[in-house]
Structure formats: structure tokens, C-alpha cells
């Protein structure tokens, strides 16, 4: 399995408790939200186990997450989808406009979801045939390095079939070359390969936003034009190019599309961010936007409808929708009643304080401190974070959020960038050194910025 494509988890083993424990590895706190999405995910597996006559009657329990920015709303949904290798799409509700106005049509989110699903399944299939594709690619490269003998039939030469006897020395030479190829000894040699290059039609330069609501996609209409070109490349690169081509030949796209549609319909997750921006009924920010109109356009998709895509009709009846918003000005009850009814589960995420920031900086497997240490280690610099430094960074992040707009854990990104700015710049000249990040180090670089409120608004 490719490192980019994690193995799919056994659905039976993904109990709500196991799902929460997995989310805890990456996200600090927010237990109520984690429990809600864990139950929603488990219910999808439970639905597949019930008698067929009941299966279509069980609708997904859509969720609204309420909380300020930077507290983990998007990350919870994204990690959930990654956990089960489900098609996942994040889209801002505020990007849609009522049908008839300039902007994106809500049906486009389903078309985007199915594209993601097709790519997900195709990547899995390509990974499954990777070994066979590489063997075929190596044979093609061997043919370039040592062409097979040709025999002439009436009128034209054809390649000698593999089973026909060749010159006595050829198999020995080919076997030697194959061994050298597998050992990488021929990687620097140059060969000329024929590859397919894709060209987008010139008409695609025009916007297709206005055509989306008609179900027309310019890429689907005109397709991708390609032409074969010959390129001189090193053997190592030639194998990679030809491996991709051979893998595509081995993948059954009809099977991929069928599985992708099934997975999108039954496992797809659409994350509707900024749902609070369309919650008011008083109209939008201008004549081109109608908040209530967007809600009414979203309603059939969330309730369950069939959307036409280039891969065929896709039903949204069992797609899981997770909506999120800060709801500073509006509240969930400002949504139209019909849409409220399609989001029966509501969870409120807590604001983050300095204690949470300490945990965020130290506990998750992908914590920022580990990320920066790994980045600088590529330059031969070892970074060590002292506990007092972590506490000071957390305190400053919480203080900055109090004085300015509260952007949650995202404040840690800006503070760490400022803190390590000089070190990141000088790192290539510090190879072999070990750097201790202490509370004093943090204060020397950040206190003056934090104390100057006008400056901190720009920098932090």
C-alpha cells in the first residue's frame, strides 16, 4: 500500500470508542463533538447490517458544529473521513448563491464529491496493480535498451513473439540487463520513450460557473486532448513514466466508477463550513446574494436528491453532511425550519485556552513542535523544546487571542513562525548544532511584539 493511501480500517472494529481514541491522537479536547461524529460514523456501518427493506429508510444523522474558528471543527471532520477512507469534501456555504445569480450552483458540491471519490478509488486500484505495472514498464524499457529481433511477414516487419526462439546470446544479455535494471545500475542511461501528454482545450479558459446549473461541464463536454510525444529521459524516470501508463491500462475504469459512486452515496462526507453566514433571513451582503435562497437550494441536496454527473446519477440520500459555523451574530435557529430539521445533532465546541495550547503543542502525533523539529532536522539542526518554553508560547497565544480576534489554535502557527523566523533562515549554516528553545528564548523574540498592540495585530 502506498504511503499516501492509508489502509482502510476494518469497519466492524471502528466502534465509537475506537473512533474517539483515534481522533484523540490528532485533536485535543472537544470530546462532545468527537462523540457525535463517532456515533454518526458507526450508524453508517449499522445501517449496512439491517434488513434491506429498512436500509433506505434510515437517514444519516447530520451534524451542526458550533464554535469559533481554530477549535478543530474542520480537522475532526477531515480526520473522520481519512479514518475510513471515505470521499470527503469541504466547501464554504457562503460560496453558493441562489440559482439565477452569478455564483456556484449547490449541485456542484455533489459533482466535486464524486470526482474525489473516483480519484480515491482509482488511486487504490493503481496501488493494487503497482507491482504488475512496474514489471511491464521494466520490460518496455528493456525493449528500448535491447530491441527484440524482427521477422518479416508479407509486407511488413513484426516483433518476434516472446515464445519464439531468439538468437542464443539474447536471453542471456536480456537477463543480465534485467538484473542491472532492478539493481538501479542503469538509472543514469538515457532512452527515448513515447508518452501521452494531455492538452486542455482552449475553450476551457472561459468560466463555466454559469453552465454548472445546467449540468454542463466544459471538461466533460470537450474532454482532455492528448498526443503522443517522444522524450529523451534517464532510465529511472522512464520506468516511472511507463509505470503510470501501464497502471492506467490495468485499472478497470468501469469498476472504479461503479465503486466510486457507491462509496460517495453511502460513505461520502460533505463538510459545509460557514453555514452561519447564510443563516440570516434579512438578505445578503448585496443584490447578488440571498441567504434564505441559498438555504432553500441546499435543502433538497441535504434532504436527499439525485444529481446528474458525468459518471451517472448520484443520490445524496445517505451522504453525511456536517455543517459548521461560529454563529457569533446569528444562531442555528435562524436557519429555515426545514434545513434545521435535517441537522438533528448539534454540538458546541469549546474555546481554547493556554492549557489546551500546551496539549496541542505536545500531545498530537502531528503537533507543531514535532513538525518544526522535523523540518530543521533536514538541515542537520536538532531542535529541543523545553517545557517552560511550551508554557510561555501557550500563554502568549492565549493572550494574543484575548487582545485581538480569537482565531483559536491557528494563533500558534503565527507565533511559532515569528519565533523561529531567524533560526529557519540561518539553519543551513548551523548544521550539526543542537538548539534549546527555552522560555527566555521565547520572551526575547516575542515579548516586545506582544506588548506593542499595534505591531502585534500585523505580526501575530
Tab-separated table of C-alpha atoms in Angstrom:
chain	number	residue	atom	x	y	z
A	1	UNK	CA	0.000	0.000	0.000
A	2	UNK	CA	1.298	3.416	-0.948
A	3	UNK	CA	2.247	5.681	1.982
A	4	UNK	CA	-0.097	8.297	0.534
A	5	UNK	CA	-3.039	5.904	0.696
A	6	UNK	CA	-3.543	4.531	4.221
A	7	UNK	CA	-5.073	1.085	4.549
A	8	UNK	CA	-8.828	1.091	5.056
A	9	UNK	CA	-9.819	0.347	8.624
A	10	UNK	CA	-11.998	-2.662	9.389
A	11	UNK	CA	-15.471	-1.127	9.753
A	12	UNK	CA	-16.526	-3.607	12.453
A	13	UNK	CA	-13.529	-2.644	14.590
A	14	UNK	CA	-14.357	1.061	14.363
A	15	UNK	CA	-16.546	1.278	17.453
A	16	UNK	CA	-17.484	4.768	18.692
A	17	UNK	CA	-14.896	4.443	21.446
A	18	UNK	CA	-12.192	3.403	18.972
A	19	UNK	CA	-13.079	6.318	16.680
A	20	UNK	CA	-12.802	8.827	19.547
A	21	UNK	CA	-9.461	7.325	20.584
A	22	UNK	CA	-8.185	7.678	17.014
A	23	UNK	CA	-9.336	11.315	16.839
A	24	UNK	CA	-7.651	11.965	20.206
A	25	UNK	CA	-4.298	11.209	18.549
A	26	UNK	CA	-4.605	14.367	16.449
A	27	UNK	CA	-7.151	16.666	18.094
A	28	UNK	CA	-7.088	17.970	21.659
A	29	UNK	CA	-10.316	18.122	23.668
A	30	UNK	CA	-13.754	18.664	22.053
A	31	UNK	CA	-14.999	15.320	23.389
A	32	UNK	CA	-18.671	16.060	22.758
A	33	UNK	CA	-18.059	16.768	19.075
A	34	UNK	CA	-15.888	13.660	18.735
A	35	UNK	CA	-18.605	11.500	20.324
A	36	UNK	CA	-21.229	12.915	17.959
A	37	UNK	CA	-19.243	12.200	14.779
A	38	UNK	CA	-18.188	8.780	16.120
A	39	UNK	CA	-21.812	7.761	16.624
A	40	UNK	CA	-22.778	9.144	13.196
A	41	UNK	CA	-19.992	7.126	11.571
A	42	UNK	CA	-20.892	3.936	13.453
A	43	UNK	CA	-24.534	4.353	12.439
A	44	UNK	CA	-23.428	4.131	8.806
A	45	UNK	CA	-21.958	0.706	9.465
A	46	UNK	CA	-25.054	-0.309	11.447
A	47	UNK	CA	-27.266	0.748	8.544
A	48	UNK	CA	-25.451	-1.662	6.215
A	49	UNK	CA	-26.249	-4.527	8.602
A	50	UNK	CA	-30.034	-4.019	8.842
A	51	UNK	CA	-32.509	-5.778	6.520
A	52	UNK	CA	-32.584	-4.288	3.043
A	53	UNK	CA	-36.192	-3.083	3.268
A	54	UNK	CA	-35.189	-0.849	6.206
A	55	UNK	CA	-31.818	0.256	4.868
A	56	UNK	CA	-33.093	3.010	2.572
A	57	UNK	CA	-35.386	4.327	5.309
A	58	UNK	CA	-32.535	5.092	7.710
A	59	UNK	CA	-31.293	8.616	7.039
A	60	UNK	CA	-27.886	9.873	8.198
A	61	UNK	CA	-27.876	11.981	11.353
A	62	UNK	CA	-26.373	15.212	10.059
A	63	UNK	CA	-24.450	17.401	12.481
A	64	UNK	CA	-24.021	21.124	13.128
A	65	UNK	CA	-20.811	22.093	14.932
A	66	UNK	CA	-20.934	25.442	16.686
A	67	UNK	CA	-17.754	27.157	17.774
A	68	UNK	CA	-15.187	29.854	16.949
A	69	UNK	CA	-12.551	29.420	14.292
A	70	UNK	CA	-9.489	27.332	15.047
A	71	UNK	CA	-11.013	24.974	17.630
A	72	UNK	CA	-10.954	21.821	15.493
A	73	UNK	CA	-14.266	21.686	13.587
A	74	UNK	CA	-12.757	21.042	10.150
A	75	UNK	CA	-9.999	18.803	11.498
A	76	UNK	CA	-12.495	16.499	13.228
A	77	UNK	CA	-14.464	16.008	10.006
A	78	UNK	CA	-11.315	15.606	7.873
A	79	UNK	CA	-9.735	13.039	10.208
A	80	UNK	CA	-13.025	11.156	10.379
A	81	UNK	CA	-13.126	10.777	6.594
A	82	UNK	CA	-9.447	9.799	6.435
A	83	UNK	CA	-10.015	7.183	9.107
A	84	UNK	CA	-12.418	5.206	6.905
A	85	UNK	CA	-11.014	6.311	3.519
A	86	UNK	CA	-14.351	7.970	2.709
A	87	UNK	CA	-14.750	10.625	-0.002
A	88	UNK	CA	-14.557	13.971	1.816
A	89	UNK	CA	-15.350	17.438	0.501
A	90	UNK	CA	-15.040	20.703	2.378
A	91	UNK	CA	-16.978	23.612	0.907
A	92	UNK	CA	-17.895	27.076	2.196
A	93	UNK	CA	-21.653	27.585	2.193
A	94	UNK	CA	-21.087	31.288	1.586
A	95	UNK	CA	-19.625	30.499	-1.865
A	96	UNK	CA	-23.002	29.406	-3.148
A	97	UNK	CA	-25.693	31.748	-4.401
A	98	UNK	CA	-29.341	31.322	-5.141
A	99	UNK	CA	-29.964	29.835	-8.584
A	100	UNK	CA	-30.301	32.652	-11.085
A	101	UNK	CA	-27.477	34.736	-9.650
A	102	UNK	CA	-23.805	34.719	-10.559
A	103	UNK	CA	-22.000	32.110	-8.488
A	104	UNK	CA	-21.713	28.382	-7.895
A	105	UNK	CA	-24.716	26.099	-8.033
A	106	UNK	CA	-25.193	23.835	-4.994
A	107	UNK	CA	-25.261	20.728	-7.226
A	108	UNK	CA	-21.577	21.327	-7.944
A	109	UNK	CA	-20.671	20.044	-4.465
A	110	UNK	CA	-22.005	16.602	-5.417
A	111	UNK	CA	-20.068	16.649	-8.692
A	112	UNK	CA	-16.937	17.601	-6.757
A	113	UNK	CA	-17.572	14.790	-4.247
A	114	UNK	CA	-17.877	12.148	-6.965
A	115	UNK	CA	-14.647	13.399	-8.603
A	116	UNK	CA	-12.882	12.986	-5.256
A	117	UNK	CA	-14.408	9.528	-4.854
A	118	UNK	CA	-13.277	8.412	-8.322
A	119	UNK	CA	-9.730	9.615	-7.646
A	120	UNK	CA	-9.716	7.873	-4.263
A	121	UNK	CA	-10.830	4.522	-5.703
A	122	UNK	CA	-8.580	4.839	-8.765
A	123	UNK	CA	-5.543	5.512	-6.562
A	124	UNK	CA	-6.368	2.388	-4.537
A	125	UNK	CA	-6.656	0.313	-7.715
A	126	UNK	CA	-3.390	1.717	-9.093
A	127	UNK	CA	-1.694	0.812	-5.818
A	128	UNK	CA	-3.064	-2.727	-6.103
A	129	UNK	CA	-1.562	-3.203	-9.597
A	130	UNK	CA	1.646	-1.320	-8.871
A	131	UNK	CA	3.897	-4.406	-8.923
A	132	UNK	CA	2.475	-5.686	-12.229
A	133	UNK	CA	2.690	-2.205	-13.773
A	134	UNK	CA	6.345	-1.875	-12.785
A	135	UNK	CA	7.207	-5.245	-14.326
A	136	UNK	CA	5.518	-4.223	-17.578
A	137	UNK	CA	7.334	-0.866	-17.516
A	138	UNK	CA	10.687	-2.582	-16.964
A	139	UNK	CA	10.043	-4.900	-19.917
A	140	UNK	CA	9.277	-1.902	-22.138
A	141	UNK	CA	12.494	-0.201	-21.041
A	142	UNK	CA	14.416	-3.411	-21.729
A	143	UNK	CA	12.919	-3.392	-25.223
A	144	UNK	CA	14.347	0.107	-25.678
A	145	UNK	CA	17.775	-0.890	-24.371
A	146	UNK	CA	17.856	-4.205	-26.247
A	147	UNK	CA	15.260	-4.329	-29.059
A	148	UNK	CA	13.816	-7.730	-29.824
A	149	UNK	CA	14.720	-9.262	-33.235
A	150	UNK	CA	12.276	-8.572	-36.012
A	151	UNK	CA	10.934	-11.118	-38.519
A	152	UNK	CA	9.297	-10.168	-41.765
A	153	UNK	CA	5.883	-11.373	-42.807
A	154	UNK	CA	4.410	-10.466	-46.178
A	155	UNK	CA	4.632	-6.744	-46.474
A	156	UNK	CA	5.811	-5.535	-43.038
A	157	UNK	CA	8.092	-6.386	-40.118
A	158	UNK	CA	6.571	-7.543	-36.845
A	159	UNK	CA	8.055	-8.077	-33.443
A	160	UNK	CA	9.215	-11.581	-32.647
A	161	UNK	CA	6.816	-13.118	-30.066
A	162	UNK	CA	8.378	-13.845	-26.716
A	163	UNK	CA	7.904	-17.612	-27.035
A	164	UNK	CA	9.757	-17.846	-30.353
A	165	UNK	CA	13.434	-18.739	-30.151
A	166	UNK	CA	15.771	-15.784	-30.467
A	167	UNK	CA	19.467	-15.552	-31.033
A	168	UNK	CA	21.329	-17.705	-28.496
A	169	UNK	CA	23.021	-14.793	-26.747
A	170	UNK	CA	19.898	-12.612	-26.460
A	171	UNK	CA	18.186	-14.206	-23.425
A	172	UNK	CA	21.449	-14.116	-21.512
A	173	UNK	CA	22.035	-10.475	-22.382
A	174	UNK	CA	18.441	-9.548	-21.580
A	175	UNK	CA	18.560	-11.336	-18.233
A	176	UNK	CA	21.767	-9.513	-17.350
A	177	UNK	CA	20.232	-6.206	-18.311
A	178	UNK	CA	17.086	-7.008	-16.296
A	179	UNK	CA	19.189	-7.711	-13.228
A	180	UNK	CA	21.172	-4.483	-13.685
A	181	UNK	CA	17.912	-2.590	-14.184
A	182	UNK	CA	16.411	-3.896	-10.932
A	183	UNK	CA	19.609	-3.029	-9.073
A	184	UNK	CA	19.448	0.561	-10.403
A	185	UNK	CA	22.727	0.300	-12.271
A	186	UNK	CA	21.149	1.561	-15.498
A	187	UNK	CA	19.244	4.506	-13.989
A	188	UNK	CA	21.610	7.110	-15.443
A	189	UNK	CA	21.442	5.815	-19.024
A	190	UNK	CA	19.253	7.738	-21.451
A	191	UNK	CA	16.430	6.250	-23.521
A	192	UNK	CA	13.792	7.728	-25.798
A	193	UNK	CA	10.245	6.952	-24.688
A	194	UNK	CA	6.868	7.683	-26.207
A	195	UNK	CA	4.453	9.197	-23.657
A	196	UNK	CA	0.973	10.651	-23.810
A	197	UNK	CA	0.729	14.344	-22.944
A	198	UNK	CA	-2.614	15.895	-22.046
A	199	UNK	CA	-3.739	19.215	-23.506
A	200	UNK	CA	-6.736	21.140	-22.248
A	201	UNK	CA	-8.900	22.585	-24.998
A	202	UNK	CA	-8.592	26.324	-25.428
A	203	UNK	CA	-12.286	26.789	-24.723
A	204	UNK	CA	-11.665	25.883	-21.074
A	205	UNK	CA	-10.265	29.348	-20.475
A	206	UNK	CA	-13.831	30.586	-20.150
A	207	UNK	CA	-15.637	30.385	-16.823
A	208	UNK	CA	-18.050	27.508	-16.522
A	209	UNK	CA	-19.805	28.786	-13.403
A	210	UNK	CA	-22.870	29.773	-15.371
A	211	UNK	CA	-23.052	26.344	-17.027
A	212	UNK	CA	-22.913	24.312	-13.815
A	213	UNK	CA	-26.590	24.711	-13.022
A	214	UNK	CA	-27.368	23.331	-16.496
A	215	UNK	CA	-25.315	20.233	-15.629
A	216	UNK	CA	-22.750	21.118	-18.274
A	217	UNK	CA	-19.053	20.809	-17.576
A	218	UNK	CA	-16.693	22.038	-20.273
A	219	UNK	CA	-14.076	19.420	-19.384
A	220	UNK	CA	-16.723	16.724	-19.699
A	221	UNK	CA	-18.050	18.205	-22.944
A	222	UNK	CA	-14.746	18.545	-24.765
A	223	UNK	CA	-12.645	16.066	-22.830
A	224	UNK	CA	-8.895	16.106	-22.465
A	225	UNK	CA	-6.990	16.097	-25.703
A	226	UNK	CA	-3.768	14.200	-25.743
A	227	UNK	CA	-0.951	13.465	-28.138
A	228	UNK	CA	1.977	11.115	-28.050
A	229	UNK	CA	5.379	12.722	-27.870
A	230	UNK	CA	8.854	11.270	-27.738
A	231	UNK	CA	11.129	12.345	-24.919
A	232	UNK	CA	14.711	11.522	-24.018
A	233	UNK	CA	14.871	10.703	-20.308
A	234	UNK	CA	17.018	8.688	-17.923
A	235	UNK	CA	16.067	5.056	-17.397
A	236	UNK	CA	14.857	5.657	-13.833
A	237	UNK	CA	12.453	8.377	-14.977
A	238	UNK	CA	11.386	6.307	-17.983
A	239	UNK	CA	10.312	3.448	-15.718
A	240	UNK	CA	8.243	5.834	-13.576
A	241	UNK	CA	6.548	7.343	-16.643
A	242	UNK	CA	5.803	3.994	-18.227
A	243	UNK	CA	4.669	2.521	-14.902
A	244	UNK	CA	1.940	5.165	-14.669
A	245	UNK	CA	0.847	4.383	-18.207
A	246	UNK	CA	0.820	0.615	-17.606
A	247	UNK	CA	-1.079	1.028	-14.323
A	248	UNK	CA	-3.777	3.027	-16.110
A	249	UNK	CA	-4.144	0.204	-18.638
A	250	UNK	CA	-4.537	-2.380	-15.866
A	251	UNK	CA	-7.231	-0.435	-13.983
A	252	UNK	CA	-10.817	-1.231	-14.965
A	253	UNK	CA	-12.399	2.249	-15.004
A	254	UNK	CA	-15.953	0.859	-15.218
A	255	UNK	CA	-15.321	-0.979	-11.966
A	256	UNK	CA	-13.688	2.132	-10.459
A	257	UNK	CA	-16.648	4.360	-11.343
A	258	UNK	CA	-19.177	1.866	-10.003
A	259	UNK	CA	-17.333	1.582	-6.692
A	260	UNK	CA	-16.763	5.358	-6.534
A	261	UNK	CA	-20.455	6.140	-6.987
A	262	UNK	CA	-21.375	3.540	-4.362
A	263	UNK	CA	-18.816	4.927	-1.916
A	264	UNK	CA	-19.836	8.550	-2.495
A	265	UNK	CA	-23.516	7.711	-1.997
A	266	UNK	CA	-23.044	5.566	1.116
A	267	UNK	CA	-19.831	6.847	2.731
A	268	UNK	CA	-19.393	10.383	1.368
A	269	UNK	CA	-18.985	13.269	3.807
A	270	UNK	CA	-19.647	16.882	2.821
A	271	UNK	CA	-18.398	19.486	5.289
A	272	UNK	CA	-20.399	22.709	4.927
A	273	UNK	CA	-18.300	25.418	6.527
A	274	UNK	CA	-19.507	28.951	7.314
A	275	UNK	CA	-23.128	27.808	7.495
A	276	UNK	CA	-23.740	30.739	9.854
A	277	UNK	CA	-23.011	33.173	7.003
A	278	UNK	CA	-26.243	32.122	5.268
A	279	UNK	CA	-28.311	31.794	8.457
A	280	UNK	CA	-29.864	35.280	8.395
A	281	UNK	CA	-33.108	35.910	6.548
A	282	UNK	CA	-32.610	39.597	6.042
A	283	UNK	CA	-30.849	39.156	2.687
A	284	UNK	CA	-27.156	39.035	1.937
A	285	UNK	CA	-24.302	41.452	1.528
A	286	UNK	CA	-25.596	42.724	-1.780
A	287	UNK	CA	-28.124	42.259	-4.538
A	288	UNK	CA	-26.419	39.126	-5.865
A	289	UNK	CA	-26.767	37.090	-2.697
A	290	UNK	CA	-29.856	35.733	-0.992
A	291	UNK	CA	-29.125	33.873	2.217
A	292	UNK	CA	-32.511	32.255	2.520
A	293	UNK	CA	-32.385	31.410	-1.178
A	294	UNK	CA	-29.106	29.522	-0.671
A	295	UNK	CA	-30.653	27.606	2.213
A	296	UNK	CA	-33.610	26.596	0.059
A	297	UNK	CA	-31.260	25.457	-2.698
A	298	UNK	CA	-29.231	23.421	-0.197
A	299	UNK	CA	-32.329	21.794	1.268
A	300	UNK	CA	-33.035	19.214	-1.499
A	301	UNK	CA	-29.370	18.152	-1.566
A	302	UNK	CA	-29.309	17.642	2.213
A	303	UNK	CA	-32.757	16.015	2.256
A	304	UNK	CA	-31.785	13.632	-0.497
A	305	UNK	CA	-31.949	14.089	-4.237
A	306	UNK	CA	-30.356	12.771	-7.428
A	307	UNK	CA	-27.686	14.859	-9.150
A	308	UNK	CA	-26.590	14.221	-12.723
A	309	UNK	CA	-22.828	13.879	-13.137
A	310	UNK	CA	-20.576	12.635	-15.941
A	311	UNK	CA	-20.350	9.342	-14.031
A	312	UNK	CA	-24.129	8.947	-13.997
A	313	UNK	CA	-26.788	9.888	-11.423
A	314	UNK	CA	-25.602	10.230	-7.822
A	315	UNK	CA	-28.039	10.092	-4.908
A	316	UNK	CA	-27.405	12.189	-1.819
A	317	UNK	CA	-29.911	10.438	0.467
A	318	UNK	CA	-27.177	8.836	2.560
A	319	UNK	CA	-24.357	11.360	2.247
A	320	UNK	CA	-23.368	12.628	5.698
A	321	UNK	CA	-23.474	16.423	5.977
A	322	UNK	CA	-21.509	18.131	8.733
A	323	UNK	CA	-22.164	21.862	8.952
A	324	UNK	CA	-20.050	24.259	10.983
A	325	UNK	CA	-20.074	27.894	11.913
A	326	UNK	CA	-19.065	30.354	14.609
A	327	UNK	CA	-22.624	31.724	14.971
A	328	UNK	CA	-21.364	34.932	16.584
A	329	UNK	CA	-24.089	37.095	15.052
A	330	UNK	CA	-26.708	34.542	14.035
A	331	UNK	CA	-27.765	31.284	15.700
A	332	UNK	CA	-28.815	27.860	14.365
A	333	UNK	CA	-32.476	28.738	14.928
A	334	UNK	CA	-32.069	31.476	12.270
A	335	UNK	CA	-31.802	28.769	9.602
A	336	UNK	CA	-35.059	27.996	7.825
A	337	UNK	CA	-37.020	25.347	9.798
A	338	UNK	CA	-36.792	22.743	7.026
A	339	UNK	CA	-32.987	22.927	6.989
A	340	UNK	CA	-32.781	22.881	10.779
A	341	UNK	CA	-34.732	19.636	10.748
A	342	UNK	CA	-32.108	17.984	8.549
A	343	UNK	CA	-29.377	18.611	11.160
A	344	UNK	CA	-30.710	16.848	14.254
A	345	UNK	CA	-27.368	16.707	16.086
A	346	UNK	CA	-25.867	19.939	17.392
A	347	UNK	CA	-22.624	20.155	19.328
A	348	UNK	CA	-20.876	23.183	20.717
A	349	UNK	CA	-17.090	23.248	20.620
A	350	UNK	CA	-15.227	24.972	23.415
A	351	UNK	CA	-12.867	27.924	23.025
A	352	UNK	CA	-9.217	27.083	23.629
A	353	UNK	CA	-7.087	28.411	26.479
A	354	UNK	CA	-3.406	28.209	27.396
A	355	UNK	CA	-3.806	24.719	28.939
A	356	UNK	CA	-5.294	23.470	25.663
A	357	UNK	CA	-2.472	25.086	23.691
A	358	UNK	CA	0.115	23.238	25.797
A	359	UNK	CA	-1.586	19.949	24.965
A	360	UNK	CA	-1.882	20.896	21.274
A	361	UNK	CA	1.843	21.651	21.143
A	362	UNK	CA	2.895	18.388	22.788
A	363	UNK	CA	0.318	15.588	22.568
A	364	UNK	CA	-0.813	15.034	18.945
A	365	UNK	CA	1.377	12.925	16.660
A	366	UNK	CA	1.410	15.794	14.182
A	367	UNK	CA	1.996	18.552	16.758
A	368	UNK	CA	3.569	21.793	15.533
A	369	UNK	CA	6.625	21.329	17.725
A	370	UNK	CA	7.314	17.945	16.108
A	371	UNK	CA	6.733	19.426	12.643
A	372	UNK	CA	9.231	22.264	13.128
A	373	UNK	CA	11.785	19.927	14.707
A	374	UNK	CA	11.487	17.588	11.700
A	375	UNK	CA	11.832	20.472	9.236
A	376	UNK	CA	15.023	21.777	10.843
A	377	UNK	CA	16.445	18.280	11.220
A	378	UNK	CA	16.623	18.167	7.404
A	379	UNK	CA	19.310	20.859	7.749
A	380	UNK	CA	21.159	18.854	10.406
A	381	UNK	CA	19.868	21.051	13.258
A	382	UNK	CA	18.387	19.350	16.327
A	383	UNK	CA	15.640	21.367	17.993
A	384	UNK	CA	14.771	20.707	21.653
A	385	UNK	CA	11.641	22.219	23.207
A	386	UNK	CA	11.823	22.894	26.949
A	387	UNK	CA	8.603	22.633	28.967
A	388	UNK	CA	8.887	26.247	30.136
A	389	UNK	CA	9.121	27.364	26.505
A	390	UNK	CA	5.959	25.448	25.577
A	391	UNK	CA	4.124	27.028	28.509
A	392	UNK	CA	5.286	30.519	27.502
A	393	UNK	CA	4.224	30.032	23.872
A	394	UNK	CA	0.799	28.809	25.043
A	395	UNK	CA	0.424	31.794	27.375
A	396	UNK	CA	1.292	34.244	24.607
A	397	UNK	CA	-1.101	32.580	22.154
A	398	UNK	CA	-3.955	32.801	24.650
A	399	UNK	CA	-3.093	36.448	25.415
A	400	UNK	CA	-2.981	37.355	21.717
A	401	UNK	CA	-6.379	35.738	21.194
A	402	UNK	CA	-7.818	37.779	24.073
A	403	UNK	CA	-6.444	41.089	22.816
A	404	UNK	CA	-7.215	40.526	19.156
A	405	UNK	CA	-9.647	38.347	17.260
A	406	UNK	CA	-9.830	34.833	18.691
A	407	UNK	CA	-8.557	32.525	15.945
A	408	UNK	CA	-8.042	29.542	18.234
A	409	UNK	CA	-5.145	27.170	17.628
A	410	UNK	CA	-4.283	28.936	14.364
A	411	UNK	CA	-2.605	31.585	16.541
A	412	UNK	CA	0.085	29.015	17.341
A	413	UNK	CA	1.117	28.936	13.675
A	414	UNK	CA	1.744	32.683	13.541
A	415	UNK	CA	3.564	32.743	16.875
A	416	UNK	CA	5.859	29.824	16.003
A	417	UNK	CA	6.650	31.299	12.596
A	418	UNK	CA	7.680	34.541	14.266
A	419	UNK	CA	9.599	32.694	16.991
A	420	UNK	CA	11.624	30.536	14.600
A	421	UNK	CA	11.964	33.036	11.762
A	422	UNK	CA	15.671	33.784	12.349
A	423	UNK	CA	16.529	30.169	13.124
A	424	UNK	CA	14.822	28.920	9.939
A	425	UNK	CA	16.742	31.477	7.882
A	426	UNK	CA	20.155	30.627	9.375
A	427	UNK	CA	19.600	26.842	9.650
A	428	UNK	CA	21.753	25.839	6.625
A	429	UNK	CA	24.761	27.367	8.389
A	430	UNK	CA	24.015	25.683	11.737
A	431	UNK	CA	24.428	22.061	10.626
A	432	UNK	CA	25.413	19.756	13.488
A	433	UNK	CA	24.198	22.102	16.233
A	434	UNK	CA	21.574	21.446	18.899
A	435	UNK	CA	19.281	24.355	19.756
A	436	UNK	CA	17.412	24.595	23.057
A	437	UNK	CA	14.147	26.557	22.903
A	438	UNK	CA	13.645	27.972	26.406
A	439	UNK	CA	11.172	30.408	27.948
A	440	UNK	CA	13.871	33.092	27.830
A	441	UNK	CA	14.386	32.438	24.106
A	442	UNK	CA	10.641	32.843	23.542
A	443	UNK	CA	10.428	36.061	25.557
A	444	UNK	CA	13.417	37.645	23.836
A	445	UNK	CA	11.789	37.221	20.431
A	446	UNK	CA	8.122	37.756	21.193
A	447	UNK	CA	7.528	39.917	24.250
A	448	UNK	CA	8.225	43.230	22.507
A	449	UNK	CA	5.924	42.297	19.640
A	450	UNK	CA	3.153	41.221	22.004
A	451	UNK	CA	3.440	44.342	24.156
A	452	UNK	CA	3.108	46.629	21.144
A	453	UNK	CA	-0.580	46.068	20.372
A	454	UNK	CA	-0.461	47.873	17.025
A	455	UNK	CA	2.518	45.799	15.900
A	456	UNK	CA	1.107	42.521	17.200
A	457	UNK	CA	-2.050	42.965	15.120
A	458	UNK	CA	0.096	42.809	11.993
A	459	UNK	CA	2.616	40.168	13.059
A	460	UNK	CA	0.730	37.806	15.368
